Backbone as a printed PyTorch tensor [residue, N CA C, xyz], in Angstrom:
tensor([[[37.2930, 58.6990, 27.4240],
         [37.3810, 59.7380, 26.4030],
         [36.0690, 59.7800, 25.6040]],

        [[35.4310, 61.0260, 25.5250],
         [34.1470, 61.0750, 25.0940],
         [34.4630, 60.7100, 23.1770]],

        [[33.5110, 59.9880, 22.9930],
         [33.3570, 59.8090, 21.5360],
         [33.0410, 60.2050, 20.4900]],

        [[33.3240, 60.8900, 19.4090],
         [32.8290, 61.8550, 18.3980],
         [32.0210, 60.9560, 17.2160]],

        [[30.4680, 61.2690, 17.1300],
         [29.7020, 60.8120, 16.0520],
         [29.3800, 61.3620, 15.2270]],

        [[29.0260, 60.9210, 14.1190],
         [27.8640, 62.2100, 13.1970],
         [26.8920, 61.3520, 12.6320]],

        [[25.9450, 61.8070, 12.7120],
         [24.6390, 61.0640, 12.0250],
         [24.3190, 62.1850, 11.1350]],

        [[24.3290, 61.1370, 10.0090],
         [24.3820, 61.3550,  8.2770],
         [23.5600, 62.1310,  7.8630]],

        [[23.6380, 63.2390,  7.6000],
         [22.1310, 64.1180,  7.1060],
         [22.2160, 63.9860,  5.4560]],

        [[20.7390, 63.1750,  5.4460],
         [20.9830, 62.8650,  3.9370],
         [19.3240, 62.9930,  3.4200]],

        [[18.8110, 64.1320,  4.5780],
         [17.4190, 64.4930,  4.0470],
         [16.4890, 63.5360,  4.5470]],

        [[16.8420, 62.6730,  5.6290],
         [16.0830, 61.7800,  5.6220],
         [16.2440, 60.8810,  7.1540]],

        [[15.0670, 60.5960,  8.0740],
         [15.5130, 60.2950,  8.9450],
         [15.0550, 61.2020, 10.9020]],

        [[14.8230, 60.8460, 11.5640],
         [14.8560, 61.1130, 13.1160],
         [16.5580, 62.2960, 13.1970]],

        [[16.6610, 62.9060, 12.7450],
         [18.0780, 63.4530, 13.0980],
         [18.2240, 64.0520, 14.2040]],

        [[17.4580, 64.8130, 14.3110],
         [17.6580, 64.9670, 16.1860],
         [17.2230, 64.7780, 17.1380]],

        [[16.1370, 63.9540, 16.9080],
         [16.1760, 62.5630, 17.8270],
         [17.1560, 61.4350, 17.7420]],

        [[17.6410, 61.5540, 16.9580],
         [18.7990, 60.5620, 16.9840],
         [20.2580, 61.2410, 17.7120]],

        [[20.4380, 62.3320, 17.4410],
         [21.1190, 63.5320, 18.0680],
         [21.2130, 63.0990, 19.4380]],

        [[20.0110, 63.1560, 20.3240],
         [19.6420, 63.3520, 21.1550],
         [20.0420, 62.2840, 22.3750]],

        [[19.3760, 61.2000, 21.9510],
         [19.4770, 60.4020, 22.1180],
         [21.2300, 59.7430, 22.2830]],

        [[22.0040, 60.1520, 21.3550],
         [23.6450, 59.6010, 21.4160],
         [23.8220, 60.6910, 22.6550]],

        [[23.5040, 62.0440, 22.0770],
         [23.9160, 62.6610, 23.2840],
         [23.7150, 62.2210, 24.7800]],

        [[22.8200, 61.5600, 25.3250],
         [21.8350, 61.2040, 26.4100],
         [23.2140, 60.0720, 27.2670]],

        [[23.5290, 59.0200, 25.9540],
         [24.7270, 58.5420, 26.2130],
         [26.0500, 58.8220, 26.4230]],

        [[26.3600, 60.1980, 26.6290],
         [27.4220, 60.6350, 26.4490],
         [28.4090, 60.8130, 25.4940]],

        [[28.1470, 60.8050, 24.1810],
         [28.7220, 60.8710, 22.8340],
         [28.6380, 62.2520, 22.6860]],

        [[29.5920, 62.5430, 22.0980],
         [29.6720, 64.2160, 21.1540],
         [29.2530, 64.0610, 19.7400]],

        [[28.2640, 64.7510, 19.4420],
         [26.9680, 64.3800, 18.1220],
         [27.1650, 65.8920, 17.2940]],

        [[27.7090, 65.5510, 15.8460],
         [27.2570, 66.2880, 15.2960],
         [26.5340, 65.8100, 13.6600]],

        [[25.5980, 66.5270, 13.2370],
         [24.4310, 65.9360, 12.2120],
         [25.2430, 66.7250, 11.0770]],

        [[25.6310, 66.0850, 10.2950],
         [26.2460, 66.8840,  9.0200],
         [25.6900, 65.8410,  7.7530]],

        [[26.1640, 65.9880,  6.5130],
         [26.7000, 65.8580,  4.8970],
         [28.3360, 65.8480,  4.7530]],

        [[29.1080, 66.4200,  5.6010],
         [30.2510, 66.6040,  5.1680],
         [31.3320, 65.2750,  5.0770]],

        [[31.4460, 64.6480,  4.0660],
         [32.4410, 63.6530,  4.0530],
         [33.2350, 63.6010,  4.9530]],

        [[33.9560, 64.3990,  5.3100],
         [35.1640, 64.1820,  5.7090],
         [35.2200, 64.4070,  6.8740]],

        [[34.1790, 65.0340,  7.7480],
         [33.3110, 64.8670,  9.2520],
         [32.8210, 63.3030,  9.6450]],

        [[32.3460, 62.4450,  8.6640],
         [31.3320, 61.5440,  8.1940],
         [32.8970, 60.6220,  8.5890]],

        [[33.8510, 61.0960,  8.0540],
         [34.9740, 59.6420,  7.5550],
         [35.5380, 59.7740,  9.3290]],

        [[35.8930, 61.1310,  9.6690],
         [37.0730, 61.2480, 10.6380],
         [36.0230, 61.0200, 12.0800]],

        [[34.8040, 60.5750, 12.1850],
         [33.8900, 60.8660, 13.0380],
         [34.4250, 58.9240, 14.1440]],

        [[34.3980, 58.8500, 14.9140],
         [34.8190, 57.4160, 15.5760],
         [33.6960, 56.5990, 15.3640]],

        [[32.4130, 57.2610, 14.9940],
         [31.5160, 56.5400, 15.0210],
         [30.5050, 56.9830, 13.7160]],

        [[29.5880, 56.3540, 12.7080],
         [28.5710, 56.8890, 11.9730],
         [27.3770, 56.2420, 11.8030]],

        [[26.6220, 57.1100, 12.2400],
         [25.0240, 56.9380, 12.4780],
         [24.2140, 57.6340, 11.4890]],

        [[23.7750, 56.3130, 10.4100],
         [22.7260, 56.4420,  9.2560],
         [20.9820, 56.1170,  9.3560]],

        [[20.5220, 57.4020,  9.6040],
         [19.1170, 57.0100,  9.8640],
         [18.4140, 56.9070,  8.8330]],

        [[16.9920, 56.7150,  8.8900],
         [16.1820, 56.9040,  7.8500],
         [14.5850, 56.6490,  7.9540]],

        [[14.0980, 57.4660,  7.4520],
         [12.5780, 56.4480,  7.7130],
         [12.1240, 57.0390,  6.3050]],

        [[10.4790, 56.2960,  6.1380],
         [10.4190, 56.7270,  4.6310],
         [10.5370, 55.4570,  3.9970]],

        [[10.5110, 55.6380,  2.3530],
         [10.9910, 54.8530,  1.1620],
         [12.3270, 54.3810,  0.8420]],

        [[11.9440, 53.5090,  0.9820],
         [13.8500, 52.8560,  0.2790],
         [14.1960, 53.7460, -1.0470]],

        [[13.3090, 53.4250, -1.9010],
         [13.7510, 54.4400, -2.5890],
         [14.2820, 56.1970, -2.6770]],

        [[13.5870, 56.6250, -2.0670],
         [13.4530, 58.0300, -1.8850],
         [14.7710, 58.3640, -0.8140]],

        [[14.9500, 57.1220,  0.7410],
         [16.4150, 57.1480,  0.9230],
         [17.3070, 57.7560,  0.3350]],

        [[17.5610, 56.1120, -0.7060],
         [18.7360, 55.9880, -1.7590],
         [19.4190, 57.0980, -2.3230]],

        [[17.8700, 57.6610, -2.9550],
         [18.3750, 58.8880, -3.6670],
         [18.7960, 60.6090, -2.9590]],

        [[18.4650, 60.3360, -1.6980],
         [18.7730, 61.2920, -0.7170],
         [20.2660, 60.7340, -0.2990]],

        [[20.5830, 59.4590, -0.3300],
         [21.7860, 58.9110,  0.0980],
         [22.9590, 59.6010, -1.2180]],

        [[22.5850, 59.0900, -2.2370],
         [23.6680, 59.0630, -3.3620],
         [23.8120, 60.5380, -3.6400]],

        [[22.7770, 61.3800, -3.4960],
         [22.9850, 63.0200, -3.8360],
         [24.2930, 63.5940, -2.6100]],

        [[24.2590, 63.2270, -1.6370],
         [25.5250, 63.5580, -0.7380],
         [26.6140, 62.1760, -0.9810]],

        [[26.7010, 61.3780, -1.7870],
         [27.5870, 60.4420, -1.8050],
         [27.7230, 59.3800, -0.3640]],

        [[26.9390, 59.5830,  0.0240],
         [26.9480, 58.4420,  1.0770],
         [27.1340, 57.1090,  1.2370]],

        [[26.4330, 56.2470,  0.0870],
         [26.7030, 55.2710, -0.2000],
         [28.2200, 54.9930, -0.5080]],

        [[28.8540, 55.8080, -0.7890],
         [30.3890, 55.8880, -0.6660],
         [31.0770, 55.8280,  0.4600]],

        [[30.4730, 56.9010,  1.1360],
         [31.3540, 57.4130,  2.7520],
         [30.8910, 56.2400,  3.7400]],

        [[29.7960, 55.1790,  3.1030],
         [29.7740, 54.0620,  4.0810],
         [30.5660, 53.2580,  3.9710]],

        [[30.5150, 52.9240,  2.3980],
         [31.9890, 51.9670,  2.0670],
         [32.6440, 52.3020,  2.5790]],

        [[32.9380, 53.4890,  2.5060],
         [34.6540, 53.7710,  2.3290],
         [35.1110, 53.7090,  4.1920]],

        [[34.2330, 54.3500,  4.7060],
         [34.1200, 53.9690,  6.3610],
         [34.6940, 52.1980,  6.6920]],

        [[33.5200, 51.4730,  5.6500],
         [33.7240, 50.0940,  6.1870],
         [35.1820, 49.6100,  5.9810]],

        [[35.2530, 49.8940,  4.5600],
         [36.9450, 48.9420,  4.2150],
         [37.7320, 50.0100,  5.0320]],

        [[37.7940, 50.5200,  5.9080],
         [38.9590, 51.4780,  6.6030],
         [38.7930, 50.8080,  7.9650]],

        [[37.2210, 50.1190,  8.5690],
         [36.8420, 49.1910,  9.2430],
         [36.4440, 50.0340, 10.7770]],

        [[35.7510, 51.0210, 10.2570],
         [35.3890, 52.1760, 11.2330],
         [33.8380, 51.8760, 10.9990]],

        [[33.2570, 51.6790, 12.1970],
         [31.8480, 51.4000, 12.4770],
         [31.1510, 52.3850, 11.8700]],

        [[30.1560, 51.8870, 11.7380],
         [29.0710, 52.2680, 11.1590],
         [27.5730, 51.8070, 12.0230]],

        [[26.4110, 52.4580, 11.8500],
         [25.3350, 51.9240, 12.6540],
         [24.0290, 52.2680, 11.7580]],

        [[23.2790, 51.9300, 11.1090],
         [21.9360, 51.8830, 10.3390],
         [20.6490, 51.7850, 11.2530]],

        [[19.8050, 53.0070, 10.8650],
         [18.8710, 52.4500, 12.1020],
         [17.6690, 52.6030, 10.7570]],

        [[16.8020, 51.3380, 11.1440],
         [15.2510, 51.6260, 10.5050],
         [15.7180, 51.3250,  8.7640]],

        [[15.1090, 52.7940,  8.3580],
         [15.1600, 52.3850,  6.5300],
         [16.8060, 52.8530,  6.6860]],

        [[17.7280, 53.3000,  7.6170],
         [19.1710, 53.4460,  7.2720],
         [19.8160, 51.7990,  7.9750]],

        [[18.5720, 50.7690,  8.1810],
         [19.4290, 49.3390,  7.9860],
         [19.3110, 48.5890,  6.4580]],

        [[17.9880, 49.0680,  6.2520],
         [17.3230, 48.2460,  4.9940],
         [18.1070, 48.9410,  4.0090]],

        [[18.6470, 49.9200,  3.6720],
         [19.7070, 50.4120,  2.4440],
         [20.8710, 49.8410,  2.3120]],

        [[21.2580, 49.2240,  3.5000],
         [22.7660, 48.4910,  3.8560],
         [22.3480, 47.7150,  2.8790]],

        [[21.0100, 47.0160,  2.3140],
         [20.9610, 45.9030,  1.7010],
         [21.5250, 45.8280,  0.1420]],

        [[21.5340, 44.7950, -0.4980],
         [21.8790, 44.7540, -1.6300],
         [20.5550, 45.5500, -3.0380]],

        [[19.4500, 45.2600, -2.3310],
         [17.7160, 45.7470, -3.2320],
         [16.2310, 46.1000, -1.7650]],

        [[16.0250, 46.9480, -2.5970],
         [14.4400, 46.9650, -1.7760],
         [13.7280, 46.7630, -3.0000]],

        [[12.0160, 46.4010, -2.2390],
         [11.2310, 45.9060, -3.3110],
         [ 9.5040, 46.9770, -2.5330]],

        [[ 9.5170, 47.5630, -3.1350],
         [ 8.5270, 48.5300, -2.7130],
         [ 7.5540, 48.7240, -3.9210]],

        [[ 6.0870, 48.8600, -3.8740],
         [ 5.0780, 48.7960, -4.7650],
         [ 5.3880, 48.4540, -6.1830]],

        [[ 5.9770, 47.2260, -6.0830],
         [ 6.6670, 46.3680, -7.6120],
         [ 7.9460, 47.1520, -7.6040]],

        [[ 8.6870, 48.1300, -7.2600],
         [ 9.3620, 48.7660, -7.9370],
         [10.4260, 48.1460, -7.0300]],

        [[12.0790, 48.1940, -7.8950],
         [12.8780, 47.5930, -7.0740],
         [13.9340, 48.3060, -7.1050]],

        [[14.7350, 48.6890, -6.1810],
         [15.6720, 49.8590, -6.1100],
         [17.4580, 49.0130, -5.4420]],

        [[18.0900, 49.9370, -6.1120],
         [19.2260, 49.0640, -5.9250],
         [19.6340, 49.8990, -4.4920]],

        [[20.4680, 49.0860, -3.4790],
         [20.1230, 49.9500, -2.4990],
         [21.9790, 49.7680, -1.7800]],

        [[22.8460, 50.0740, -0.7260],
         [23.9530, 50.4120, -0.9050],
         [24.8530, 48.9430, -1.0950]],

        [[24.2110, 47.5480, -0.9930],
         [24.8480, 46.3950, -1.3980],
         [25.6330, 46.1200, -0.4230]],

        [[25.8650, 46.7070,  0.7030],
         [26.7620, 45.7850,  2.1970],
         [26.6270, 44.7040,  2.4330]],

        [[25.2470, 44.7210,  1.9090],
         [24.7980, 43.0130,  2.2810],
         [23.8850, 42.4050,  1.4450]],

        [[24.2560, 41.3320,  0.9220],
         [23.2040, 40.5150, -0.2940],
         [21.9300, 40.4730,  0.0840]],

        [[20.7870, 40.2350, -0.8520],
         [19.2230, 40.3720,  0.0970],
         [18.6430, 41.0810, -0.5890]],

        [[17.0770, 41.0360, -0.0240],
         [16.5850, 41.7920, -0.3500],
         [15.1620, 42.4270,  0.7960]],

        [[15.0510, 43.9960,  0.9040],
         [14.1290, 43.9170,  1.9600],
         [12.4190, 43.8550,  1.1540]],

        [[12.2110, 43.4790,  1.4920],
         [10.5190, 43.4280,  1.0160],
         [ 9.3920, 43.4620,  1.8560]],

        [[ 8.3170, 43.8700,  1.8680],
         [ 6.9520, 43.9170,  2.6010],
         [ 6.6350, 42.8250,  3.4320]],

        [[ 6.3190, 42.7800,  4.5150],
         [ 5.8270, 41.6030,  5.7920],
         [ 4.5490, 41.0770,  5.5710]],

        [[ 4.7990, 39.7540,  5.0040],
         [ 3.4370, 39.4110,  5.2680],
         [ 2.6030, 39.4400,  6.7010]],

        [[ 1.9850, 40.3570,  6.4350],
         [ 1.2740, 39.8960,  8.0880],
         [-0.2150, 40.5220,  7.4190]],

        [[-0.9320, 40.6520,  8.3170],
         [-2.8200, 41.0360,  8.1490],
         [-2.2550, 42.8410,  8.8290]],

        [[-1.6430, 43.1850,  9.6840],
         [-1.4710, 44.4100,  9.9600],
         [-0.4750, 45.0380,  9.6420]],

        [[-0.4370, 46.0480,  8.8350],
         [ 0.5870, 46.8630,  7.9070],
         [ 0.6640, 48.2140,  8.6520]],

        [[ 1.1240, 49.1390,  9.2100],
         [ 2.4160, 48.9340,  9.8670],
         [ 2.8090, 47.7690, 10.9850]],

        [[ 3.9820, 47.2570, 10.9090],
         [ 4.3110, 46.6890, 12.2800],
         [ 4.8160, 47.6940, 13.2450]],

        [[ 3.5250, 48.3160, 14.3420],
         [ 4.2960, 49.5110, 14.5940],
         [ 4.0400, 49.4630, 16.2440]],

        [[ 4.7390, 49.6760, 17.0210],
         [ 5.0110, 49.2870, 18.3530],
         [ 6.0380, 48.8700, 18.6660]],

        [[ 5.6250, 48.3160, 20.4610],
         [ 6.7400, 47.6440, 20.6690],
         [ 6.8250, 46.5060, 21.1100]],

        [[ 8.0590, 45.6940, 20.6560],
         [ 8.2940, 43.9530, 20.4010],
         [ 9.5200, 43.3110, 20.8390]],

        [[ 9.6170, 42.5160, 21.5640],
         [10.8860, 41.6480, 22.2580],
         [11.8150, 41.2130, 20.7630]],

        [[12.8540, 41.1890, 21.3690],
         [13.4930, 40.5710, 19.8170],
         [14.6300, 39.3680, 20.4120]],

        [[15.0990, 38.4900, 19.8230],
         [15.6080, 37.3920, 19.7820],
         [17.3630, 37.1140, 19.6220]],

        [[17.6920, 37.9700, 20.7960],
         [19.5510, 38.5160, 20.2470],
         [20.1730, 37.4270, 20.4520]],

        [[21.8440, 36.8930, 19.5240],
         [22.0180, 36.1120, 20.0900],
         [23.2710, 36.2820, 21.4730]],

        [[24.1300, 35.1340, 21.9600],
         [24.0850, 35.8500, 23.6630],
         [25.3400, 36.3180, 23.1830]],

        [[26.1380, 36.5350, 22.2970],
         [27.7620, 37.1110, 21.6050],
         [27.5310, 38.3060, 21.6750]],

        [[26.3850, 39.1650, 21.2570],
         [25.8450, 40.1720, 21.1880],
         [26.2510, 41.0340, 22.0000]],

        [[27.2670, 42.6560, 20.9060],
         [27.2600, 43.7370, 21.3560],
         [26.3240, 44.7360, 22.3350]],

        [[25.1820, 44.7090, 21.0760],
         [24.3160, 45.3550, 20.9740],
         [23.8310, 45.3230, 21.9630]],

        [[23.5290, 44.3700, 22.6800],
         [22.4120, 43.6470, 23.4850],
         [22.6970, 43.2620, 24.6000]],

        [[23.7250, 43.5210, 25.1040],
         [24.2550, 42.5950, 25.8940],
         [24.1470, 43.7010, 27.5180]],

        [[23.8410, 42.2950, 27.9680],
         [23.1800, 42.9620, 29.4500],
         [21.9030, 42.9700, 29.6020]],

        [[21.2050, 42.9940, 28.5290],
         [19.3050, 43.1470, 28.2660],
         [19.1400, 42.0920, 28.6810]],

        [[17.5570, 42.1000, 29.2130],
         [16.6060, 41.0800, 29.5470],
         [15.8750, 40.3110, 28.1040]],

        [[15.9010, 39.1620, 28.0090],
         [15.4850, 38.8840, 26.7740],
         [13.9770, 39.4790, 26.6090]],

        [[13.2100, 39.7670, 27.3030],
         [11.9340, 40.2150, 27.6190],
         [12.2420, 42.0890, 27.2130]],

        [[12.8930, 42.5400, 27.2890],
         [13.2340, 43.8630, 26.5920],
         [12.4850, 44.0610, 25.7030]],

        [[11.3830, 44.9910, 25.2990],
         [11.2380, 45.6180, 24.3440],
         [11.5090, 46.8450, 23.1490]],

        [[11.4680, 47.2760, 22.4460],
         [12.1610, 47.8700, 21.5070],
         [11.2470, 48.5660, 20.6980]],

        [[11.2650, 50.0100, 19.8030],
         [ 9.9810, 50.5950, 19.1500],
         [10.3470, 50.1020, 17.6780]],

        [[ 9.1950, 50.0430, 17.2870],
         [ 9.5340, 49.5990, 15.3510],
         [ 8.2980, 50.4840, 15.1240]],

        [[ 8.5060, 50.8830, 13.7380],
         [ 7.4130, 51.1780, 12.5330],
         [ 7.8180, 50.7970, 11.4320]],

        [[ 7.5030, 50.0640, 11.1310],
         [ 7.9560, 49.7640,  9.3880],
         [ 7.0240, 48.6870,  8.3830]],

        [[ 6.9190, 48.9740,  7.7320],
         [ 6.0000, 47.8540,  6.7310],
         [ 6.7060, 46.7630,  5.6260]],

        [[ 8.4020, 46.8660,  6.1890],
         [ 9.0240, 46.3820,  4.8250],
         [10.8100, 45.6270,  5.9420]],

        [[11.0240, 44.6660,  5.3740],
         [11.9970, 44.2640,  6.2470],
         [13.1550, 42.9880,  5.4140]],

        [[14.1760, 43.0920,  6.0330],
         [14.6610, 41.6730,  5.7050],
         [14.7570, 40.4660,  6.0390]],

        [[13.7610, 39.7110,  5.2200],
         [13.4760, 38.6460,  5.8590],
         [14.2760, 36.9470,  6.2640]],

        [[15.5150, 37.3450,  5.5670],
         [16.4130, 36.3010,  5.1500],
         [17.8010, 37.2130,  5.0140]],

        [[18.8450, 36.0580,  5.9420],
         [20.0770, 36.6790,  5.4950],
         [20.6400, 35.8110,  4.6090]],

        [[21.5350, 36.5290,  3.9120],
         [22.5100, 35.4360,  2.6710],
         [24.0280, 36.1880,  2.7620]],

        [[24.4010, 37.2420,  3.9470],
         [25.6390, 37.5860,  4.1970],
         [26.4760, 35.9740,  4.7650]],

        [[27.3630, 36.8970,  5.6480],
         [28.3570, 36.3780,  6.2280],
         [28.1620, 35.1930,  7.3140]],

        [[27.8610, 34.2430,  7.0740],
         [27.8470, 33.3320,  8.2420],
         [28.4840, 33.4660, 10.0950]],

        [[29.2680, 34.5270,  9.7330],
         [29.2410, 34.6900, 11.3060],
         [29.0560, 35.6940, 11.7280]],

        [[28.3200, 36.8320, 11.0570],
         [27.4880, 37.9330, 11.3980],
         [26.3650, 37.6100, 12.7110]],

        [[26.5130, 38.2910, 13.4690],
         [25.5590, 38.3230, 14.9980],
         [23.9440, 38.6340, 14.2340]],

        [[23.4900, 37.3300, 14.2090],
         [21.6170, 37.9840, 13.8610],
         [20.8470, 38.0620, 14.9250]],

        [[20.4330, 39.0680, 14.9840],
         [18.9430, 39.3310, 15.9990],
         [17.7720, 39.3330, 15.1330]],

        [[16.1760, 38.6060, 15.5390],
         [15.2170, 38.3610, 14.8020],
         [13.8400, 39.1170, 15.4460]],

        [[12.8790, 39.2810, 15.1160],
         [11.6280, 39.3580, 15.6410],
         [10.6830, 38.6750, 14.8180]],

        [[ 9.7180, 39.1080, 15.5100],
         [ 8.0710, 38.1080, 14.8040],
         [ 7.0930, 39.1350, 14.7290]],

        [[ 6.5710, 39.7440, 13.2400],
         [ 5.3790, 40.2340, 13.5030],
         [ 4.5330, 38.8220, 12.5010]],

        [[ 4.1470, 38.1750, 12.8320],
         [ 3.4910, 37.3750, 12.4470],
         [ 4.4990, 36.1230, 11.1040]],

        [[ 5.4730, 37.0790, 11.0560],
         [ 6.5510, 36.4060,  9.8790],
         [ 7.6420, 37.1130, 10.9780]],

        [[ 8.9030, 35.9420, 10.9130],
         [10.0420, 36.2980, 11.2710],
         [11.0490, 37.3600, 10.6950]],

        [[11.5010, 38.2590, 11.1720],
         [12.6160, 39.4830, 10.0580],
         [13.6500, 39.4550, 10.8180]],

        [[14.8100, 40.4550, 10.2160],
         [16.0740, 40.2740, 10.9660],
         [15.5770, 42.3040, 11.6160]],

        [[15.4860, 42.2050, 13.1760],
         [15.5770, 43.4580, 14.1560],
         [17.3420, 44.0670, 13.9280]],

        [[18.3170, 43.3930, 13.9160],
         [19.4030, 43.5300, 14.2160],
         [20.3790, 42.3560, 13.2340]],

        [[21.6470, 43.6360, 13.2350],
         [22.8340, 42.5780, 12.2440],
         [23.8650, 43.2820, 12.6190]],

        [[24.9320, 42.7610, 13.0180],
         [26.2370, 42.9170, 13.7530],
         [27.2070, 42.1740, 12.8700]],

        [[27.7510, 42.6030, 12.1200],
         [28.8230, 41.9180, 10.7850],
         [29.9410, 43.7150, 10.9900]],

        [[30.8620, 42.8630, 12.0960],
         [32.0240, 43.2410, 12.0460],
         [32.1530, 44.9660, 12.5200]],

        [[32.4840, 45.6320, 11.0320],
         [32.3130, 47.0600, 11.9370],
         [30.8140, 47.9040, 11.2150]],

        [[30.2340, 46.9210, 10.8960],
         [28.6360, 47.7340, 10.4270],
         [27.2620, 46.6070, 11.5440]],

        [[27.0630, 47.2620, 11.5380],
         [26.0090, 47.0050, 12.9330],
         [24.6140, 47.7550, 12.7520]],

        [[23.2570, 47.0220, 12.6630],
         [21.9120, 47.6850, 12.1500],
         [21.2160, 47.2770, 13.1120]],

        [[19.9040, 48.2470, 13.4860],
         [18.4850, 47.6850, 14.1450],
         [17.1920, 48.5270, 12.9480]],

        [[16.3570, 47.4380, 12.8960],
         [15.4260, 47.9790, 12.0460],
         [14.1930, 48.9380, 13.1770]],

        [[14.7020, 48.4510, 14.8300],
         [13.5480, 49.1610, 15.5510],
         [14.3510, 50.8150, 15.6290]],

        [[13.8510, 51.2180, 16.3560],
         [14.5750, 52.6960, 16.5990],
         [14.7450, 52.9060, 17.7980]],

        [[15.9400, 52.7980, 17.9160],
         [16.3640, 53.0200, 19.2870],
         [16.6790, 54.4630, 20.1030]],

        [[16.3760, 55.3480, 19.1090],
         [15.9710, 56.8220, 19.8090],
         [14.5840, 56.3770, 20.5660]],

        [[13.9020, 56.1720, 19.9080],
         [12.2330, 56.1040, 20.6620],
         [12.0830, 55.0920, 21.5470]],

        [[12.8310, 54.2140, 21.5150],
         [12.7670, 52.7730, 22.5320],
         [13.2670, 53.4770, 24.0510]],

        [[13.2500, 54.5610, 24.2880],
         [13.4270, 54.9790, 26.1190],
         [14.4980, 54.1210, 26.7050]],

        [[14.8830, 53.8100, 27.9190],
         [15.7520, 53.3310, 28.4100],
         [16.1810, 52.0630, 28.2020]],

        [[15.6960, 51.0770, 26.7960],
         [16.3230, 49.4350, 26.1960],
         [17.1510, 51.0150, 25.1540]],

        [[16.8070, 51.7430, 24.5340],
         [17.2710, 51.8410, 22.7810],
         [18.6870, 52.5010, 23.5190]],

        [[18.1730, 53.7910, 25.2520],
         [19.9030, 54.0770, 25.2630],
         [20.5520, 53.0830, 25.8010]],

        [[20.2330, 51.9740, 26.3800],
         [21.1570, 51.0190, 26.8250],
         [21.9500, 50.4030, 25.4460]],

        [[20.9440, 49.9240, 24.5920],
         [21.7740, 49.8820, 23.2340],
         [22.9020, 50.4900, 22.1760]],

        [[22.8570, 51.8680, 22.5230],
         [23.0410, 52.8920, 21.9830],
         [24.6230, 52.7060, 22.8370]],

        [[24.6220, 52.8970, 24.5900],
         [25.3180, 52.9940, 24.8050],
         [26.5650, 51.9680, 24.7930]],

        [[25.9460, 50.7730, 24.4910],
         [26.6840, 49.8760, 24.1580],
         [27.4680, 49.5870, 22.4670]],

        [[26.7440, 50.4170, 21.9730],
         [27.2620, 50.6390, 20.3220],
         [28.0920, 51.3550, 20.4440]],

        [[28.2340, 52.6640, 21.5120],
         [29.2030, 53.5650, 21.4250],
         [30.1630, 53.4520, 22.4830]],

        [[30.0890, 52.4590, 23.3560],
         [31.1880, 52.0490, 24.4670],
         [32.0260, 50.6670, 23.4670]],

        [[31.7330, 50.5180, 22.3230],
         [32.6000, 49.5520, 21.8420],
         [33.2540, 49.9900, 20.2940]],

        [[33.1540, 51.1070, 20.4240],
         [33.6250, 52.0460, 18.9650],
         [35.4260, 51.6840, 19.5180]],

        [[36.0460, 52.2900, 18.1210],
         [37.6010, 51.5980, 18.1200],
         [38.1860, 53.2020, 18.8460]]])
């Protein structure tokens, strides 16, 4: 039975490349704002790229930060890709400024130390073998990222599925805690690893 998604239009974000991409997998995709599309959807896909901040406030003007909760405690998946993983967090920390961000998960994302600012390409990541997401991949798989800002430490749930990478400092690529599930790479642009991923996010929806 084909699967009904919507990825969150909240001003912000790959939307139809992300569209595209679910579609590619065989999902029925539609890109809305509408709550109640957002709630009744089997699956919800929050993108983002950009500022944590600037997100947020694209998030909270359609109430989103709500319709994720309210998704989660009903225990209907959810999926964050990029700056729509880093909002799951509890704070971002962007040019001193610190933004409260949707609190799913304690933390905070902050800037990578590394000598090259973007981390932007593509990079193997470190799944572990329980793994939804991942499962079936070659650990040698690569994956696309752009981002200059990440979480570098978890302080959730101890038996949340972590996936890691290395741009010169270790971050979390991936977090699998129950029915909310994130990759900070983008798995629209990652070609045939991001739909294998993809299709495995949406072959395990309830």
């Amino acid at each position: 039975m084909t699967k009904k998604l919507v990825v969150l239009d909240y001003g912000s974000g790959n939307l139809r490349s992300a569209q595209r991409a679910l579609e590619r997998v065989g999902a029925d995709v539609e890109v809305t704002a509408d709550p109640s599309a957002a709630m009744a959807a089997d699956g919800l896909v929050v993108p983002g790229v950009g500022a944590f901040e600037a997100c947020m406030t694209g998030l909270r003007k359609i109430g989103g930060d709500k319709i994720i909760a309210d998704r989660l405690d009903a225990g209907r998946q959810v999926l964050g890709v990029c700056v729509g993983m880093q909002i799951l967090f509890a704070r971002g920390v962007e040019f001193g400024i610190e933004t409260t961000g949707c609190g799913q998960w304690p933390g905070a994302v902050v800037r990578l130390d590394a000598p090259v600012i973007p981390h932007m390409g593509w990079n193997v990541v470190d799944a572990p073998a329980e793994s939804v997401l991942f499962r079936g991949m070659d650990p040698d798989t690569r994956f696309y990222f752009v981002h200059s800002y990440a979480a570098q430490q978890w302080e959730g749930d101890p038996d949340a599925l972590l996936t890691w990478a290395t741009h010169e400092v270790p971050f979390l690529a991936a977090v699998e805690d129950g029915p909310l599930s994130a990759t900070q790479f983008h798995p629209e642009k990652s070609g045939d690893a991001g739909a294998e991923l993809l299709s495995n996010w949406v072959g395990a929806l309830n």
